[in-house]
mmCIF file with all atom_site columns, C-alpha atoms in Angstrom:
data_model
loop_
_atom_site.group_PDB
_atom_site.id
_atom_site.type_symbol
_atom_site.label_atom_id
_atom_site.label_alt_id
_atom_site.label_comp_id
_atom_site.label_asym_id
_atom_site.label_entity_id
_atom_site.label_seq_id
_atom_site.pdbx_PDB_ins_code
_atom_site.Cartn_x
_atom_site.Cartn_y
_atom_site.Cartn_z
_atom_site.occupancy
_atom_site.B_iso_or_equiv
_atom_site.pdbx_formal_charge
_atom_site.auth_seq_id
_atom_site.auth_comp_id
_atom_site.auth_asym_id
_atom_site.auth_atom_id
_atom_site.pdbx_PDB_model_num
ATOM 1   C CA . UNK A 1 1   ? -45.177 -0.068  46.686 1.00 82.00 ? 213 UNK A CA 1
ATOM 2   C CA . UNK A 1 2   ? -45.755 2.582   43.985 1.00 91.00 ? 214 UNK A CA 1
ATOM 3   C CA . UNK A 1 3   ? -41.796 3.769   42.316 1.00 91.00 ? 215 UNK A CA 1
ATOM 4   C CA . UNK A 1 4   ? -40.274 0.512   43.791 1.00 92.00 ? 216 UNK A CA 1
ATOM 5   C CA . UNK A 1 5   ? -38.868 -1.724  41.046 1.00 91.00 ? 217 UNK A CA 1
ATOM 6   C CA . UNK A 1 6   ? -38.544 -6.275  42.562 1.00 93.00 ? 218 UNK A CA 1
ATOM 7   C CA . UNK A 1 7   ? -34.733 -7.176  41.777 1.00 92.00 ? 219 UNK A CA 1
ATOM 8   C CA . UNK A 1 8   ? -32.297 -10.449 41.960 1.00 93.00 ? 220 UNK A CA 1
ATOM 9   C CA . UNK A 1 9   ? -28.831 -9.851  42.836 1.00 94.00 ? 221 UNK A CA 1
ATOM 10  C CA . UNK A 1 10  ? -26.225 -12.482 41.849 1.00 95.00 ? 222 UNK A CA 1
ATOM 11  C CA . UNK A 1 11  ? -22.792 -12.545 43.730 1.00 96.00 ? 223 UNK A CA 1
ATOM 12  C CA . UNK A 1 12  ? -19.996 -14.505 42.839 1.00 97.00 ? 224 UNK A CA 1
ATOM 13  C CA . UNK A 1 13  ? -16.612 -14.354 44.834 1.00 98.00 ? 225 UNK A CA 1
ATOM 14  C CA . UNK A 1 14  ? -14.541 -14.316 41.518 1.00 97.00 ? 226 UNK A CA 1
ATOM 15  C CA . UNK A 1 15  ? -11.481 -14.449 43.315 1.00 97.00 ? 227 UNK A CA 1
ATOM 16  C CA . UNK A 1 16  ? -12.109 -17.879 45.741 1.00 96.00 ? 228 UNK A CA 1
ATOM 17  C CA . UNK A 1 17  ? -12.636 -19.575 42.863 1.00 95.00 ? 229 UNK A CA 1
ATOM 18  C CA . UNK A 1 18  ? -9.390  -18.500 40.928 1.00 95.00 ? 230 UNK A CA 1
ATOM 19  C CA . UNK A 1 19  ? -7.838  -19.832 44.326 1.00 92.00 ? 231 UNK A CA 1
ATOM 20  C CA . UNK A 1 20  ? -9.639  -23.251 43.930 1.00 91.00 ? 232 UNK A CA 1
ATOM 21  C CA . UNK A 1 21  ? -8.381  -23.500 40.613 1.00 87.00 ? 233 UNK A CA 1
ATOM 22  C CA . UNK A 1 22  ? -4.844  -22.273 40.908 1.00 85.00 ? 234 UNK A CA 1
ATOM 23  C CA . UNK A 1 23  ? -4.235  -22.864 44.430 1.00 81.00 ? 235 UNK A CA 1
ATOM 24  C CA . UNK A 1 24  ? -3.012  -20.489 47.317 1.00 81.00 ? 236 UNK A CA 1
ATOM 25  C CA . UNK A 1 25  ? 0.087   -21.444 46.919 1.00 80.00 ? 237 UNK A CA 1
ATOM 26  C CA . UNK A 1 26  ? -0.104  -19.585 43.705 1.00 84.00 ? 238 UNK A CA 1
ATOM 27  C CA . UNK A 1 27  ? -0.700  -16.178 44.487 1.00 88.00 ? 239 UNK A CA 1
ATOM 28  C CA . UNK A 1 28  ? 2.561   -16.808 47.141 1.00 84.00 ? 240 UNK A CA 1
ATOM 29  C CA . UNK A 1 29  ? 4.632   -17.688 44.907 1.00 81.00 ? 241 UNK A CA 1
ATOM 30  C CA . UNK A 1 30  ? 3.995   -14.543 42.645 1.00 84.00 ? 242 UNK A CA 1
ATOM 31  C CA . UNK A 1 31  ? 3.729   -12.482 45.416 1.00 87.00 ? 243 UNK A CA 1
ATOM 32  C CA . UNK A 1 32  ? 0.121   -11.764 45.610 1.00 91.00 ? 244 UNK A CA 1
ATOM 33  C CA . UNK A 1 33  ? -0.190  -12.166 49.812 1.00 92.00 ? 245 UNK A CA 1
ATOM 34  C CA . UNK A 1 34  ? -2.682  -10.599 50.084 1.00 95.00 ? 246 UNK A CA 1
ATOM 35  C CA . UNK A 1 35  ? -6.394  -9.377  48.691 1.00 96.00 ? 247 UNK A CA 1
ATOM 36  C CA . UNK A 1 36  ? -5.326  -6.111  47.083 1.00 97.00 ? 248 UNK A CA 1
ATOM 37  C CA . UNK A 1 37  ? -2.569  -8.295  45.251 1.00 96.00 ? 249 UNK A CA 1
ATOM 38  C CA . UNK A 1 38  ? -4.608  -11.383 44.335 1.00 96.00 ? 250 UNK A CA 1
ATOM 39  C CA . UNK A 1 39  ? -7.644  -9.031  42.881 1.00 97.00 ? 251 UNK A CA 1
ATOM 40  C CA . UNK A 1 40  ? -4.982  -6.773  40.984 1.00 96.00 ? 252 UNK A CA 1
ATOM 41  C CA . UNK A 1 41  ? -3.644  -10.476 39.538 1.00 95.00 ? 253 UNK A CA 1
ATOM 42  C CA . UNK A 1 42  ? -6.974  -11.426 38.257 1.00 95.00 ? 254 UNK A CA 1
ATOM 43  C CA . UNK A 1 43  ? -8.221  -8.138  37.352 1.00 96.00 ? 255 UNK A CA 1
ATOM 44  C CA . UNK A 1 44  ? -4.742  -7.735  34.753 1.00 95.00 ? 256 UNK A CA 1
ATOM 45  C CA . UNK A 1 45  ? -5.336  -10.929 33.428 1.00 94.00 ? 257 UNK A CA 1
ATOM 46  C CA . UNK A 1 46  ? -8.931  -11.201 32.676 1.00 95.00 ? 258 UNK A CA 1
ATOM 47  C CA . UNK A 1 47  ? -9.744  -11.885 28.900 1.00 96.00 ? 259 UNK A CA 1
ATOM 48  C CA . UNK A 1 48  ? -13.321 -12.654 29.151 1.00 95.00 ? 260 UNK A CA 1
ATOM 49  C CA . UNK A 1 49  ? -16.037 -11.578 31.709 1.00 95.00 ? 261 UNK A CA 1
ATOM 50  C CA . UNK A 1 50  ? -19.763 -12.474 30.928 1.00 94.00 ? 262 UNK A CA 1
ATOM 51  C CA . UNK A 1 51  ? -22.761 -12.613 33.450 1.00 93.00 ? 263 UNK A CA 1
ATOM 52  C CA . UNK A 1 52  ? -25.996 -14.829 32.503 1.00 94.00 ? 264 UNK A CA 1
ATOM 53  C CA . UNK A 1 53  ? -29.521 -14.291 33.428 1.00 94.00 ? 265 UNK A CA 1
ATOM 54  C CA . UNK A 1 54  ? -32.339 -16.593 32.713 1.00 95.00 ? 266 UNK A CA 1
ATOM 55  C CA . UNK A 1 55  ? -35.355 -14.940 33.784 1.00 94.00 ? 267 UNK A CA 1
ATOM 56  C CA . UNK A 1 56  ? -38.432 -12.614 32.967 1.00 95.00 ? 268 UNK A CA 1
ATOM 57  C CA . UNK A 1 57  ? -40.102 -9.472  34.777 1.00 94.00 ? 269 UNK A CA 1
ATOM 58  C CA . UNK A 1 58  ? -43.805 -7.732  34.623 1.00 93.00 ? 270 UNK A CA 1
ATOM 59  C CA . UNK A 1 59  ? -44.961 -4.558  35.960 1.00 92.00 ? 271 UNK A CA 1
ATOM 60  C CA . UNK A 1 60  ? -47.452 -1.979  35.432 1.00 90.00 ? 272 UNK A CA 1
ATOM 61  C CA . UNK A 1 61  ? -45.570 -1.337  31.813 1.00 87.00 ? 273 UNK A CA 1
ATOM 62  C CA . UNK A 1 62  ? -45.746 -4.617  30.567 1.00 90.00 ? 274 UNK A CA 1
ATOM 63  C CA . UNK A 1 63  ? -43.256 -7.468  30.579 1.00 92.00 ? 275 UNK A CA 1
ATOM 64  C CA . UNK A 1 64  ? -39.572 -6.614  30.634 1.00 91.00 ? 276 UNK A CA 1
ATOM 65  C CA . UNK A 1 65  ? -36.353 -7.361  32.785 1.00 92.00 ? 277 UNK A CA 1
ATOM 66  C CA . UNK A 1 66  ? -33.230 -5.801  32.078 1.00 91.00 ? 278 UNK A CA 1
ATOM 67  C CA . UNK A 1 67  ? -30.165 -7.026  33.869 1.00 91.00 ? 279 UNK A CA 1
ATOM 68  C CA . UNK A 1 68  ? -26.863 -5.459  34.392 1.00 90.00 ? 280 UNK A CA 1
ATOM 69  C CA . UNK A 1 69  ? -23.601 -6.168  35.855 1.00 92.00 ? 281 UNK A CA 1
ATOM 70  C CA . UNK A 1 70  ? -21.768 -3.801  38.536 1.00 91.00 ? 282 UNK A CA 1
ATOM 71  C CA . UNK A 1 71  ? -19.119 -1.122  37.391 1.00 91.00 ? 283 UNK A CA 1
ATOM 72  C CA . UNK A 1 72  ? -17.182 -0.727  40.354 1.00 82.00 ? 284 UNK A CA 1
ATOM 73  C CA . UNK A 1 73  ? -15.705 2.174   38.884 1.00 77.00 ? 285 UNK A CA 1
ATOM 74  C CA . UNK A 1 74  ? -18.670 4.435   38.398 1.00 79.00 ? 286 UNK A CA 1
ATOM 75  C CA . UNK A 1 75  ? -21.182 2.816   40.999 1.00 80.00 ? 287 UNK A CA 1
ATOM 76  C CA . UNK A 1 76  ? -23.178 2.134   37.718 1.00 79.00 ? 288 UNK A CA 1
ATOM 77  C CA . UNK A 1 77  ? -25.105 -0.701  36.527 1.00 77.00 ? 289 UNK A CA 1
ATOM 78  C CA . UNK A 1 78  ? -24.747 -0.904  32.619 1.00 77.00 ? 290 UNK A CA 1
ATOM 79  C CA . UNK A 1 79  ? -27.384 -3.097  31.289 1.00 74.00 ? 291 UNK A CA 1
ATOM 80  C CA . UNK A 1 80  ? -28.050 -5.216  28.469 1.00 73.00 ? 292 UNK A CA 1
ATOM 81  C CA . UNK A 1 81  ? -31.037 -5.772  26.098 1.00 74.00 ? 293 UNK A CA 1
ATOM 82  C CA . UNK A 1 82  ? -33.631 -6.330  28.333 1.00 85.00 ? 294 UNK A CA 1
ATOM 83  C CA . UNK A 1 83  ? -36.143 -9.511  28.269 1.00 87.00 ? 295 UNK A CA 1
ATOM 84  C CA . UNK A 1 84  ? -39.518 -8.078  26.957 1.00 89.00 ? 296 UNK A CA 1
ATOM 85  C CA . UNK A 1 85  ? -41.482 -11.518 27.077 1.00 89.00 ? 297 UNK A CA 1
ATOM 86  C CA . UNK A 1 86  ? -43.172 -13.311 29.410 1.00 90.00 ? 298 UNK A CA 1
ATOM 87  C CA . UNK A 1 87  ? -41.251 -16.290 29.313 1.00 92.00 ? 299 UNK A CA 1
ATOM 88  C CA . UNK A 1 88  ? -37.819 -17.289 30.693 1.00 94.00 ? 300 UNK A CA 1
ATOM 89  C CA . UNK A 1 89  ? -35.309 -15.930 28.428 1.00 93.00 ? 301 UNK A CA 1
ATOM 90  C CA . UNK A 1 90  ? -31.331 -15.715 28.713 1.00 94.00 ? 302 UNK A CA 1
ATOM 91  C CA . UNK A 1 91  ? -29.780 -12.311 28.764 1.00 92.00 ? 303 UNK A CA 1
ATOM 92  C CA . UNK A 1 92  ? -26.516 -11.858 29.103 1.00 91.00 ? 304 UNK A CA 1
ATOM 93  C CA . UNK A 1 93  ? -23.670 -8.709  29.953 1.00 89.00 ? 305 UNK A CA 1
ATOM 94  C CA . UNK A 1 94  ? -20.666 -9.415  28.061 1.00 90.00 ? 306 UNK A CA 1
ATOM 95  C CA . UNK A 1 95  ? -18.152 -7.015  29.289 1.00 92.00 ? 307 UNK A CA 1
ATOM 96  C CA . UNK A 1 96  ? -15.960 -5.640  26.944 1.00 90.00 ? 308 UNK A CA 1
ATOM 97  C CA . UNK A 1 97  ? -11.696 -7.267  28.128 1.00 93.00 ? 309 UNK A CA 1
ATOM 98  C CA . UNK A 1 98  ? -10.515 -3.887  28.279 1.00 93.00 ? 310 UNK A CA 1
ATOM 99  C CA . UNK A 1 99  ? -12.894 -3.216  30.986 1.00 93.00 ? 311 UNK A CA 1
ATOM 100 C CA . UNK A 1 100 ? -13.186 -6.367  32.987 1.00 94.00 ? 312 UNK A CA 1
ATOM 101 C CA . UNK A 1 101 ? -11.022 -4.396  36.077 1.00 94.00 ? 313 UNK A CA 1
ATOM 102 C CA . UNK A 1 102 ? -13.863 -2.392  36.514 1.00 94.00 ? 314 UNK A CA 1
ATOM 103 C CA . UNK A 1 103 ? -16.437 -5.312  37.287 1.00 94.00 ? 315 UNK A CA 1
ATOM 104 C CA . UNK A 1 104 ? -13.964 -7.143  39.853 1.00 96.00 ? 316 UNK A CA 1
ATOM 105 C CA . UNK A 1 105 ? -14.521 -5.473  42.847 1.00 95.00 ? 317 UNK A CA 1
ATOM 106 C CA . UNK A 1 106 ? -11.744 -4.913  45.495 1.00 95.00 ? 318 UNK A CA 1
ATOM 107 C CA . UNK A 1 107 ? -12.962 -7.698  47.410 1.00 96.00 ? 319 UNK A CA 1
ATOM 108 C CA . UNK A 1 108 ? -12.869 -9.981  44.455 1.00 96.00 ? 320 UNK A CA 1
ATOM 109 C CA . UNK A 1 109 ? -16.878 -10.453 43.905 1.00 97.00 ? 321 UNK A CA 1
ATOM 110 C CA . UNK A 1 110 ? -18.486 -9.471  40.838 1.00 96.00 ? 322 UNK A CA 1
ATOM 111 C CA . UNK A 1 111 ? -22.189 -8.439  40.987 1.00 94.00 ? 323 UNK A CA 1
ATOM 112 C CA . UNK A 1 112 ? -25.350 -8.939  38.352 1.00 93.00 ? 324 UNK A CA 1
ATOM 113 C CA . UNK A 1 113 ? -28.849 -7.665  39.148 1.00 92.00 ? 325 UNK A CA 1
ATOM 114 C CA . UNK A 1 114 ? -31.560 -8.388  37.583 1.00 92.00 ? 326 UNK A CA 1
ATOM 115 C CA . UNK A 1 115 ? -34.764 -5.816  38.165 1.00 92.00 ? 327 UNK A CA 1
ATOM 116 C CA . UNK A 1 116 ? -38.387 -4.986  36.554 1.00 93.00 ? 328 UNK A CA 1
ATOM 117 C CA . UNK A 1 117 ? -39.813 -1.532  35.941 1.00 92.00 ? 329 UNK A CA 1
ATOM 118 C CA . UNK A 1 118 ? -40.781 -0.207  38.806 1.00 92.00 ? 330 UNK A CA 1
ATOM 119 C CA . UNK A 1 119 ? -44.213 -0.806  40.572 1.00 94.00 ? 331 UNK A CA 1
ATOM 120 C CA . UNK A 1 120 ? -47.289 2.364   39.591 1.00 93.00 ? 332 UNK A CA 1
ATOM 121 C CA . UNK A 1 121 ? -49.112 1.568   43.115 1.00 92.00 ? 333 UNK A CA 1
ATOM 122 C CA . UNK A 1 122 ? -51.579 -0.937  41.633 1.00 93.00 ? 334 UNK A CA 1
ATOM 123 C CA . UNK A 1 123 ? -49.619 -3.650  39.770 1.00 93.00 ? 335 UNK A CA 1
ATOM 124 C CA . UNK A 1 124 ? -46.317 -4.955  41.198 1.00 93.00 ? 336 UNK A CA 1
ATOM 125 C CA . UNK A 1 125 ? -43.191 -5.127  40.194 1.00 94.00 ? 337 UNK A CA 1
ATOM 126 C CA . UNK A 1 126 ? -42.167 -8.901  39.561 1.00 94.00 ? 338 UNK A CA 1
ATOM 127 C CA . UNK A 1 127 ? -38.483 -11.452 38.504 1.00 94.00 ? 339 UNK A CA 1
ATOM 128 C CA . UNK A 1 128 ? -38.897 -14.389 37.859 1.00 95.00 ? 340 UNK A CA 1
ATOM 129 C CA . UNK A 1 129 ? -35.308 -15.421 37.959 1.00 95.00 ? 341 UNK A CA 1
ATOM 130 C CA . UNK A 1 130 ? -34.185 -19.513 36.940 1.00 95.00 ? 342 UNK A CA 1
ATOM 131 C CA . UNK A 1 131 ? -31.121 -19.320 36.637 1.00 94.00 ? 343 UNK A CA 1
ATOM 132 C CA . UNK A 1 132 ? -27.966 -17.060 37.112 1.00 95.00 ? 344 UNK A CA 1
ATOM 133 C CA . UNK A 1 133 ? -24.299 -18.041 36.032 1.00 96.00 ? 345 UNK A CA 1
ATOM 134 C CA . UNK A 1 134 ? -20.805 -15.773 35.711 1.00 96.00 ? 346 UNK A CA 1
ATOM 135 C CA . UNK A 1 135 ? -18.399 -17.033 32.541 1.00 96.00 ? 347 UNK A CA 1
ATOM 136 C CA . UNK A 1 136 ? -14.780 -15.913 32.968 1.00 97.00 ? 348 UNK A CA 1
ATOM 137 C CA . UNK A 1 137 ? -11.484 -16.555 31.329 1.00 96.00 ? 349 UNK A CA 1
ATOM 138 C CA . UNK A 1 138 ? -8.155  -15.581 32.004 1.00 94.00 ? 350 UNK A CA 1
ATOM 139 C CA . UNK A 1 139 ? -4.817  -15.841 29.952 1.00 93.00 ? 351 UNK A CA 1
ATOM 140 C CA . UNK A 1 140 ? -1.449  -16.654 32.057 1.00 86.00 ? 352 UNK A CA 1
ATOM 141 C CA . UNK A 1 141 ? 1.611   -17.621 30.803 1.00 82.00 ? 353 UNK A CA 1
ATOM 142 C CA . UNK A 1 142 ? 2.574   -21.566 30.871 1.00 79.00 ? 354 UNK A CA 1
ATOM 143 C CA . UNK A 1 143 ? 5.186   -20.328 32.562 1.00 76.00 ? 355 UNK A CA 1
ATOM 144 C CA . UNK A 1 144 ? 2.892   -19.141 35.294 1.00 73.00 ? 356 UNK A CA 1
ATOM 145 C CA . UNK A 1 145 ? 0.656   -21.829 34.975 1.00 71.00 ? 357 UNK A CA 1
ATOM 146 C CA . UNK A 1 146 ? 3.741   -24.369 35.840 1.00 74.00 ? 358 UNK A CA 1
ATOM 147 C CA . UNK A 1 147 ? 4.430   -21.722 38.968 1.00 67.00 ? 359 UNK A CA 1
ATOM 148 C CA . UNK A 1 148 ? 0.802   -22.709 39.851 1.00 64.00 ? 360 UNK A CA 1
ATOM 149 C CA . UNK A 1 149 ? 1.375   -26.723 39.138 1.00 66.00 ? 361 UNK A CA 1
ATOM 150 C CA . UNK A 1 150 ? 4.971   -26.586 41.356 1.00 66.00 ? 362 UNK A CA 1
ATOM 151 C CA . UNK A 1 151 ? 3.063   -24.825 44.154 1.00 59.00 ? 363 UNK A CA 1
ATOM 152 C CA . UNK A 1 152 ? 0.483   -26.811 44.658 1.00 56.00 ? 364 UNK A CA 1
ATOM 153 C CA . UNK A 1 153 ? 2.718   -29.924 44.538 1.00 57.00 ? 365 UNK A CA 1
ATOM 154 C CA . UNK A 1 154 ? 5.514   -28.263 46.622 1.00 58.00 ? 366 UNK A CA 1
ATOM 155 C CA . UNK A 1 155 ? 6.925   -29.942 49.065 1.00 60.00 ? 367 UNK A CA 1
ATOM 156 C CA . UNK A 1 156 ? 7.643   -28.898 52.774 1.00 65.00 ? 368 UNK A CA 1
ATOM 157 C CA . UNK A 1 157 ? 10.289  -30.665 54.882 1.00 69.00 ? 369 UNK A CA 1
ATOM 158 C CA . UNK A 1 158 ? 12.749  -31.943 52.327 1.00 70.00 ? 370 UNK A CA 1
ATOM 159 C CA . UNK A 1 159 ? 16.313  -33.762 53.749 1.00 72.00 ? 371 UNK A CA 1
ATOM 160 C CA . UNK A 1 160 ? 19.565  -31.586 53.706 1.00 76.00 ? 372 UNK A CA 1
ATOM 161 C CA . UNK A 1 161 ? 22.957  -33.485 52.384 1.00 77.00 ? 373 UNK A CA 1
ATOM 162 C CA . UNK A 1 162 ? 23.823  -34.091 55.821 1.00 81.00 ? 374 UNK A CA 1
ATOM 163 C CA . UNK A 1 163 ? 20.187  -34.951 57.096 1.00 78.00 ? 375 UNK A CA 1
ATOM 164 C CA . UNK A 1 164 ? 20.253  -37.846 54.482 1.00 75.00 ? 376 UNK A CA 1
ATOM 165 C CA . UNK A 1 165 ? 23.855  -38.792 54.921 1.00 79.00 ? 377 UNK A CA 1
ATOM 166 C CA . UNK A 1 166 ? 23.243  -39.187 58.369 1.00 81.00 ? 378 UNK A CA 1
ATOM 167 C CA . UNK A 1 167 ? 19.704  -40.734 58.043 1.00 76.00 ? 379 UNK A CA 1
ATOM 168 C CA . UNK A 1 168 ? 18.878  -39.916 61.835 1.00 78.00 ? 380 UNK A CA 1
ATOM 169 C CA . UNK A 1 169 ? 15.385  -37.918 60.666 1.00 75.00 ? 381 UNK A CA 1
ATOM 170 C CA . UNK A 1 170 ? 12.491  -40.127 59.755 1.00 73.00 ? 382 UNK A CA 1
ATOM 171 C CA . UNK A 1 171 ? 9.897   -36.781 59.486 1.00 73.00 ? 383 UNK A CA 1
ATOM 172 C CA . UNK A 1 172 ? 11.971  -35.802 56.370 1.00 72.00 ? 384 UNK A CA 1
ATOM 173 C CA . UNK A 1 173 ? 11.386  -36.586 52.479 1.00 70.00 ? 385 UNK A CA 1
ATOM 174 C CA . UNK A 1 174 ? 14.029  -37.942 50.705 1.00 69.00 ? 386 UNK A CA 1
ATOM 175 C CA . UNK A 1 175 ? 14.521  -36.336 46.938 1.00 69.00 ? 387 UNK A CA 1
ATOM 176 C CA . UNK A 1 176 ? 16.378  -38.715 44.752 1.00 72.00 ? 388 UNK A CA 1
ATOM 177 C CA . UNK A 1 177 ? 19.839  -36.540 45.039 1.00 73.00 ? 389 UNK A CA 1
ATOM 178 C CA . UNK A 1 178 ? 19.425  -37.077 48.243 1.00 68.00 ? 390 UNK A CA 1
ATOM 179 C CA . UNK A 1 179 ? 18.845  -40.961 48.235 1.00 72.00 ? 391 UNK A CA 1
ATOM 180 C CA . UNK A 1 180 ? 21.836  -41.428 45.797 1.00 74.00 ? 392 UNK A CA 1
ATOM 181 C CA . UNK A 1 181 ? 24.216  -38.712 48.218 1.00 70.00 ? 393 UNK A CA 1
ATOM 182 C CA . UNK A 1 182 ? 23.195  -41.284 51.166 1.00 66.00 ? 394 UNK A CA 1
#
């Protein structure tokens, strides 16, 4: 269709797999209940954000594909140098620290497209997209990072003084204080 560009959009839930790695348990123990909180987490302690596109487009004005991540900010899509071969080539948006809050949308994804010119009517618009990928890095304190190691490991249903003294509870785990106050 004549003025209609092809495109390949990339989403990544950012935030799920910041869960995976430091654990639900986490974001409780700092506080971050909820979505608002856990995004506002990640967003403040982003240090790297980079999207990857390995791909090429045609269209009526040759070969190029340009690809650009989502600015939540200004409803924008920045975009890179664009591919002007026709072969698969690796582009990538690296997004400057200072602005990583801006890509992280309040849901936690982060968004990439990758588009061709638009079609004149007689020639298409084409992607030819291989491969898409989304680098980040974050910095927290080891401090933080322990917070994140005790959480996960934390454990529910520990023995009072008296519940160990008395040793009547066999659904409870026994710390060694505990043991040696039995």
């Amino acid at each position: 269709t004549a003025g209609k560009s092809a495109a390949h959009v990339a989403r990544w839930n950012l935030l799920e797999e910041v869960k995976e790695f430091l654990g639900d348990k986490f974001f409780t123990a700092i506080g971050a209940t909820d979505v608002a909180s856990q995004v506002a987490f990640i967003r403040s302690k982003g240090t790297s954000l980079v999207g990857n596109t390995w791909g090429f487009g045609s269209s009526a004005s040759g070969n190029k594909l340009s690809c650009g991540m989502y600015r939540q900010r200004d409803k924008d899509w920045p975009y890179n140098s664009p591919n002007t071969q026709n072969s698969v080539k690796k582009m990538s948006s690296n997004i400057n620290p200072s602005s990583i809050p801006f890509y992280i949308a309040d849901d936690g994804f982060v968004t990439e497209i990758a588009y061709a010119e638009p079609s004149d009517g007689v020639t298409q618009s084409a992607t030819r997209v291989d491969y898409s990928n989304l680098e980040f890095k974050m910095k927290i304190s080891m401090s933080e990072y322990f917070n994140s190691l005790i959480a996960a490991n934390h454990v529910e249903n520990l023995a009072t003084q008296e519940e160990a003294e008395t040793g009547e509870d066999n659904k409870k785990i026994m710390t060694p204080l505990r043991v040696m106050q039995s």
